[in-house]
Amino acid sequence: MTFKTPELLLPAGSLDKMRAAYDFGADAVYAGQPRYSLRARNNEFRLEQIQTGIQEANARGKKFFVTSNLLPHNDKVRTYLRDIEPVIAMQPDALIMADPGLIMMVRERWPDMAIHLSVQANTMNWAAVKFWQKVGVARIILSRELSLDEIEKIRQECPDIELEVFVHGALCMAYSGRCLLSGYFNRRDSNQGTCTNACRWNYTPSAGTDQTDSGEVLALKLEGDFNFAEAQQDAEQSFSACGGGARHPLADGVYLLEEKERPGQLMPIMEDEHGTYIMNSKDLRAVEHVARLVSIGVDSLKIEGRTKSGYYVSRTAQVYRRAIDDAVAGRPFNPALITELEGLANRGYTSGFLERRPAQDTQNYDTGSSEMRRSQFAGEVKSVHDGWAEVETKNRFQVGDTLEVIHPDGNRLVPVTHMKNADGDTITVASGSPMRVWIPLEAPAHGALLARLIDPVSELAPPACV
């Protein structure tokens, strides 16, 4: 059976990241429009960069989408057509939009401009897809809260519209963009592109008494060991949908959270005594489901992360490119691709809602920060002369380490046997960014990324089959 090859869509937070995405296998990138994107923070694209990006994409036979997906208040509606006009004049391949009013305005003024419906619109079912198709939307970016079976049903009911699905990146603790935590804490609205990821901050809980006559909840010290994940699982198992069964004794308790940077401000919620990150989700990783998505007929597989590094963009593009090519060719899934993604900083991985699993499997109760489990981004090769590579370091590495050279022509492992500084003196340690060092490295290596393996012994062995 012959399958259509889906588009591989990567984030571009800058022109350099856009180029890395293309170099490592992306078919298209998406970049934010100034002021109207949900990545208003950490967005290096302005009109000049958008113009350059579109021109370079056209020259390479790639696509460039402009994200314009905030949910605007009246003031931004007033200025929107004025600000989007020069962007449309540059002829991007599509606008990614979420607000129905703005979509209506663009469709009325520029009826030939392709519009992709953002995941922020939370499209959950085939009837909603048909509605947006009637409005003139060319592609639907489906909600992350859908299972594989639900995506397949939508494809069956809506065969003649493009569908896009997220396969990798951060997950929101709410329906995409609908969280109010950031706005509550910092007056930075996630729907205006300024989310501060308050769900991943560090919170310390204490038990609370019943409410007083005035409604106040008083704090008590937690006694004994309390595991939130176990309590939640027990409660789910013991409380049936019809209201029968016994609740876990701690499930109905009142607990108070104190955020690390807001001492004395106690907020009622339930969690454990070791600190919590509210509803901090693990990161999405669906590389093992690419074959199923290809067989369903999804048109585009999307990776999240416009604020991530060039290393992240390069690695994910390379891995998902191989997964797509294998799936289309009918080759079995290569489990080494999962191992390679462990080289990226992550909060633990989950397939999210693509598979139905217990709620605690999708959340990380231990940490809100990303961790390196397999490797760490070590540096970028700026030039190669006479067998020596000039490396701009990003993190510490030393003689004796094993580095993975990540390059569009293929990856390889090399031991660090020698190292020199800018003066040509022999050194043993590159202390980290910013620093320039030279190591022995043969071409092709210019533009390569280097990752220091955390466990080089296991990495030199072949991956186990599953």
JSON list of N, CA and C in Angstrom, two decimals, residues 10-24 26 28-31 45 49-50 52-57 60 63-64 313:
[
{"chain": "A", "resi": 10, "resn": "LEU", "atom": "N", "xyz": [8.33, 22.45, 11.24]},
{"chain": "A", "resi": 10, "resn": "LEU", "atom": "CA", "xyz": [9.19, 22.78, 12.39]},
{"chain": "A", "resi": 10, "resn": "LEU", "atom": "C", "xyz": [9.01, 24.24, 12.80]},
{"chain": "A", "resi": 11, "resn": "PRO", "atom": "N", "xyz": [9.29, 24.55, 14.08]},
{"chain": "A", "resi": 11, "resn": "PRO", "atom": "CA", "xyz": [9.21, 25.94, 14.55]},
{"chain": "A", "resi": 11, "resn": "PRO", "atom": "C", "xyz": [10.44, 26.73, 14.13]},
{"chain": "A", "resi": 12, "resn": "ALA", "atom": "N", "xyz": [10.27, 28.03, 13.92]},
{"chain": "A", "resi": 12, "resn": "ALA", "atom": "CA", "xyz": [11.39, 28.91, 13.60]},
{"chain": "A", "resi": 12, "resn": "ALA", "atom": "C", "xyz": [11.29, 30.14, 14.49]},
{"chain": "A", "resi": 13, "resn": "GLY", "atom": "N", "xyz": [12.08, 30.17, 15.55]},
{"chain": "A", "resi": 13, "resn": "GLY", "atom": "CA", "xyz": [12.12, 31.34, 16.40]},
{"chain": "A", "resi": 13, "resn": "GLY", "atom": "C", "xyz": [13.09, 32.39, 15.90]},
{"chain": "A", "resi": 14, "resn": "SER", "atom": "N", "xyz": [13.91, 32.01, 14.90]},
{"chain": "A", "resi": 14, "resn": "SER", "atom": "CA", "xyz": [14.87, 32.92, 14.30]},
{"chain": "A", "resi": 14, "resn": "SER", "atom": "C", "xyz": [15.23, 32.40, 12.92]},
{"chain": "A", "resi": 15, "resn": "LEU", "atom": "N", "xyz": [15.93, 33.21, 12.14]},
{"chain": "A", "resi": 15, "resn": "LEU", "atom": "CA", "xyz": [16.34, 32.77, 10.81]},
{"chain": "A", "resi": 15, "resn": "LEU", "atom": "C", "xyz": [17.33, 31.62, 10.89]},
{"chain": "A", "resi": 16, "resn": "ASP", "atom": "N", "xyz": [18.23, 31.65, 11.86]},
{"chain": "A", "resi": 16, "resn": "ASP", "atom": "CA", "xyz": [19.19, 30.55, 12.01]},
{"chain": "A", "resi": 16, "resn": "ASP", "atom": "C", "xyz": [18.47, 29.24, 12.32]},
{"chain": "A", "resi": 17, "resn": "LYS", "atom": "N", "xyz": [17.46, 29.28, 13.17]},
{"chain": "A", "resi": 17, "resn": "LYS", "atom": "CA", "xyz": [16.70, 28.07, 13.48]},
{"chain": "A", "resi": 17, "resn": "LYS", "atom": "C", "xyz": [15.90, 27.60, 12.27]},
{"chain": "A", "resi": 18, "resn": "MET", "atom": "N", "xyz": [15.39, 28.53, 11.48]},
{"chain": "A", "resi": 18, "resn": "MET", "atom": "CA", "xyz": [14.70, 28.18, 10.24]},
{"chain": "A", "resi": 18, "resn": "MET", "atom": "C", "xyz": [15.63, 27.42, 9.32]},
{"chain": "A", "resi": 19, "resn": "ARG", "atom": "N", "xyz": [16.85, 27.93, 9.15]},
{"chain": "A", "resi": 19, "resn": "ARG", "atom": "CA", "xyz": [17.82, 27.28, 8.26]},
{"chain": "A", "resi": 19, "resn": "ARG", "atom": "C", "xyz": [18.20, 25.90, 8.77]},
{"chain": "A", "resi": 20, "resn": "ALA", "atom": "N", "xyz": [18.36, 25.78, 10.09]},
{"chain": "A", "resi": 20, "resn": "ALA", "atom": "CA", "xyz": [18.67, 24.47, 10.67]},
{"chain": "A", "resi": 20, "resn": "ALA", "atom": "C", "xyz": [17.53, 23.49, 10.41]},
{"chain": "A", "resi": 21, "resn": "ALA", "atom": "N", "xyz": [16.28, 23.94, 10.55]},
{"chain": "A", "resi": 21, "resn": "ALA", "atom": "CA", "xyz": [15.14, 23.07, 10.30]},
{"chain": "A", "resi": 21, "resn": "ALA", "atom": "C", "xyz": [15.16, 22.55, 8.87]},
{"chain": "A", "resi": 22, "resn": "TYR", "atom": "N", "xyz": [15.38, 23.43, 7.91]},
{"chain": "A", "resi": 22, "resn": "TYR", "atom": "CA", "xyz": [15.44, 23.02, 6.51]},
{"chain": "A", "resi": 22, "resn": "TYR", "atom": "C", "xyz": [16.62, 22.07, 6.27]},
{"chain": "A", "resi": 23, "resn": "ASP", "atom": "N", "xyz": [17.78, 22.39, 6.84]},
{"chain": "A", "resi": 23, "resn": "ASP", "atom": "CA", "xyz": [18.97, 21.57, 6.63]},
{"chain": "A", "resi": 23, "resn": "ASP", "atom": "C", "xyz": [18.76, 20.14, 7.11]},
{"chain": "A", "resi": 24, "resn": "PHE", "atom": "N", "xyz": [18.02, 19.98, 8.21]},
{"chain": "A", "resi": 24, "resn": "PHE", "atom": "CA", "xyz": [17.86, 18.66, 8.80]},
{"chain": "A", "resi": 24, "resn": "PHE", "atom": "C", "xyz": [16.56, 17.95, 8.41]},
{"chain": "A", "resi": 26, "resn": "ALA", "atom": "N", "xyz": [13.17, 19.46, 7.42]},
{"chain": "A", "resi": 26, "resn": "ALA", "atom": "CA", "xyz": [11.82, 20.04, 7.47]},
{"chain": "A", "resi": 26, "resn": "ALA", "atom": "C", "xyz": [11.35, 20.43, 6.08]},
{"chain": "A", "resi": 28, "resn": "ALA", "atom": "N", "xyz": [8.64, 22.56, 5.94]},
{"chain": "A", "resi": 28, "resn": "ALA", "atom": "CA", "xyz": [8.05, 23.88, 6.17]},
{"chain": "A", "resi": 28, "resn": "ALA", "atom": "C", "xyz": [8.39, 24.32, 7.58]},
{"chain": "A", "resi": 29, "resn": "VAL", "atom": "N", "xyz": [8.32, 25.64, 7.81]},
{"chain": "A", "resi": 29, "resn": "VAL", "atom": "CA", "xyz": [8.48, 26.18, 9.15]},
{"chain": "A", "resi": 29, "resn": "VAL", "atom": "C", "xyz": [7.35, 27.17, 9.41]},
{"chain": "A", "resi": 30, "resn": "TYR", "atom": "N", "xyz": [7.16, 27.48, 10.70]},
{"chain": "A", "resi": 30, "resn": "TYR", "atom": "CA", "xyz": [6.20, 28.52, 11.08]},
{"chain": "A", "resi": 30, "resn": "TYR", "atom": "C", "xyz": [6.91, 29.51, 11.99]},
{"chain": "A", "resi": 31, "resn": "ALA", "atom": "N", "xyz": [6.65, 30.80, 11.75]},
{"chain": "A", "resi": 31, "resn": "ALA", "atom": "CA", "xyz": [7.27, 31.88, 12.51]},
{"chain": "A", "resi": 31, "resn": "ALA", "atom": "C", "xyz": [6.19, 32.88, 12.90]},
{"chain": "A", "resi": 45, "resn": "PHE", "atom": "N", "xyz": [11.46, 37.29, 14.97]},
{"chain": "A", "resi": 45, "resn": "PHE", "atom": "CA", "xyz": [10.98, 37.67, 13.65]},
{"chain": "A", "resi": 45, "resn": "PHE", "atom": "C", "xyz": [10.28, 39.03, 13.68]},
{"chain": "A", "resi": 49, "resn": "GLN", "atom": "N", "xyz": [12.81, 40.07, 8.89]},
{"chain": "A", "resi": 49, "resn": "GLN", "atom": "CA", "xyz": [13.16, 38.66, 8.98]},
{"chain": "A", "resi": 49, "resn": "GLN", "atom": "C", "xyz": [12.12, 37.78, 8.29]},
{"chain": "A", "resi": 50, "resn": "ILE", "atom": "N", "xyz": [10.84, 38.17, 8.39]},
{"chain": "A", "resi": 50, "resn": "ILE", "atom": "CA", "xyz": [9.80, 37.40, 7.70]},
{"chain": "A", "resi": 50, "resn": "ILE", "atom": "C", "xyz": [10.03, 37.44, 6.19]},
{"chain": "A", "resi": 52, "resn": "THR", "atom": "N", "xyz": [12.90, 37.90, 4.60]},
{"chain": "A", "resi": 52, "resn": "THR", "atom": "CA", "xyz": [14.06, 37.06, 4.30]},
{"chain": "A", "resi": 52, "resn": "THR", "atom": "C", "xyz": [13.71, 35.58, 4.38]},
{"chain": "A", "resi": 53, "resn": "GLY", "atom": "N", "xyz": [12.92, 35.22, 5.40]},
{"chain": "A", "resi": 53, "resn": "GLY", "atom": "CA", "xyz": [12.53, 33.83, 5.57]},
{"chain": "A", "resi": 53, "resn": "GLY", "atom": "C", "xyz": [11.71, 33.31, 4.39]},
{"chain": "A", "resi": 54, "resn": "ILE", "atom": "N", "xyz": [10.77, 34.11, 3.92]},
{"chain": "A", "resi": 54, "resn": "ILE", "atom": "CA", "xyz": [9.93, 33.70, 2.79]},
{"chain": "A", "resi": 54, "resn": "ILE", "atom": "C", "xyz": [10.78, 33.56, 1.53]},
{"chain": "A", "resi": 55, "resn": "GLN", "atom": "N", "xyz": [11.68, 34.50, 1.31]},
{"chain": "A", "resi": 55, "resn": "GLN", "atom": "CA", "xyz": [12.54, 34.44, 0.13]},
{"chain": "A", "resi": 55, "resn": "GLN", "atom": "C", "xyz": [13.44, 33.21, 0.15]},
{"chain": "A", "resi": 56, "resn": "GLU", "atom": "N", "xyz": [14.04, 32.92, 1.31]},
{"chain": "A", "resi": 56, "resn": "GLU", "atom": "CA", "xyz": [14.90, 31.75, 1.40]},
{"chain": "A", "resi": 56, "resn": "GLU", "atom": "C", "xyz": [14.11, 30.45, 1.27]},
{"chain": "A", "resi": 57, "resn": "ALA", "atom": "N", "xyz": [12.91, 30.41, 1.83]},
{"chain": "A", "resi": 57, "resn": "ALA", "atom": "CA", "xyz": [12.07, 29.22, 1.70]},
{"chain": "A", "resi": 57, "resn": "ALA", "atom": "C", "xyz": [11.73, 28.97, 0.23]},
{"chain": "A", "resi": 60, "resn": "ARG", "atom": "N", "xyz": [14.57, 27.48, -1.71]},
{"chain": "A", "resi": 60, "resn": "ARG", "atom": "CA", "xyz": [14.88, 26.09, -1.38]},
{"chain": "A", "resi": 60, "resn": "ARG", "atom": "C", "xyz": [13.72, 25.14, -1.68]},
{"chain": "A", "resi": 63, "resn": "LYS", "atom": "N", "xyz": [8.34, 25.67, 2.45]},
{"chain": "A", "resi": 63, "resn": "LYS", "atom": "CA", "xyz": [7.20, 26.52, 2.78]},
{"chain": "A", "resi": 63, "resn": "LYS", "atom": "C", "xyz": [7.47, 27.32, 4.06]},
{"chain": "A", "resi": 64, "resn": "PHE", "atom": "N", "xyz": [6.81, 28.48, 4.12]},
{"chain": "A", "resi": 64, "resn": "PHE", "atom": "CA", "xyz": [6.98, 29.38, 5.27]},
{"chain": "A", "resi": 64, "resn": "PHE", "atom": "C", "xyz": [5.60, 29.88, 5.67]},
{"chain": "A", "resi": 313, "resn": "VAL", "atom": "N", "xyz": [15.79, 22.13, 17.40]},
{"chain": "A", "resi": 313, "resn": "VAL", "atom": "CA", "xyz": [15.19, 22.15, 16.06]},
{"chain": "A", "resi": 313, "resn": "VAL", "atom": "C", "xyz": [15.89, 21.13, 15.16]}
]
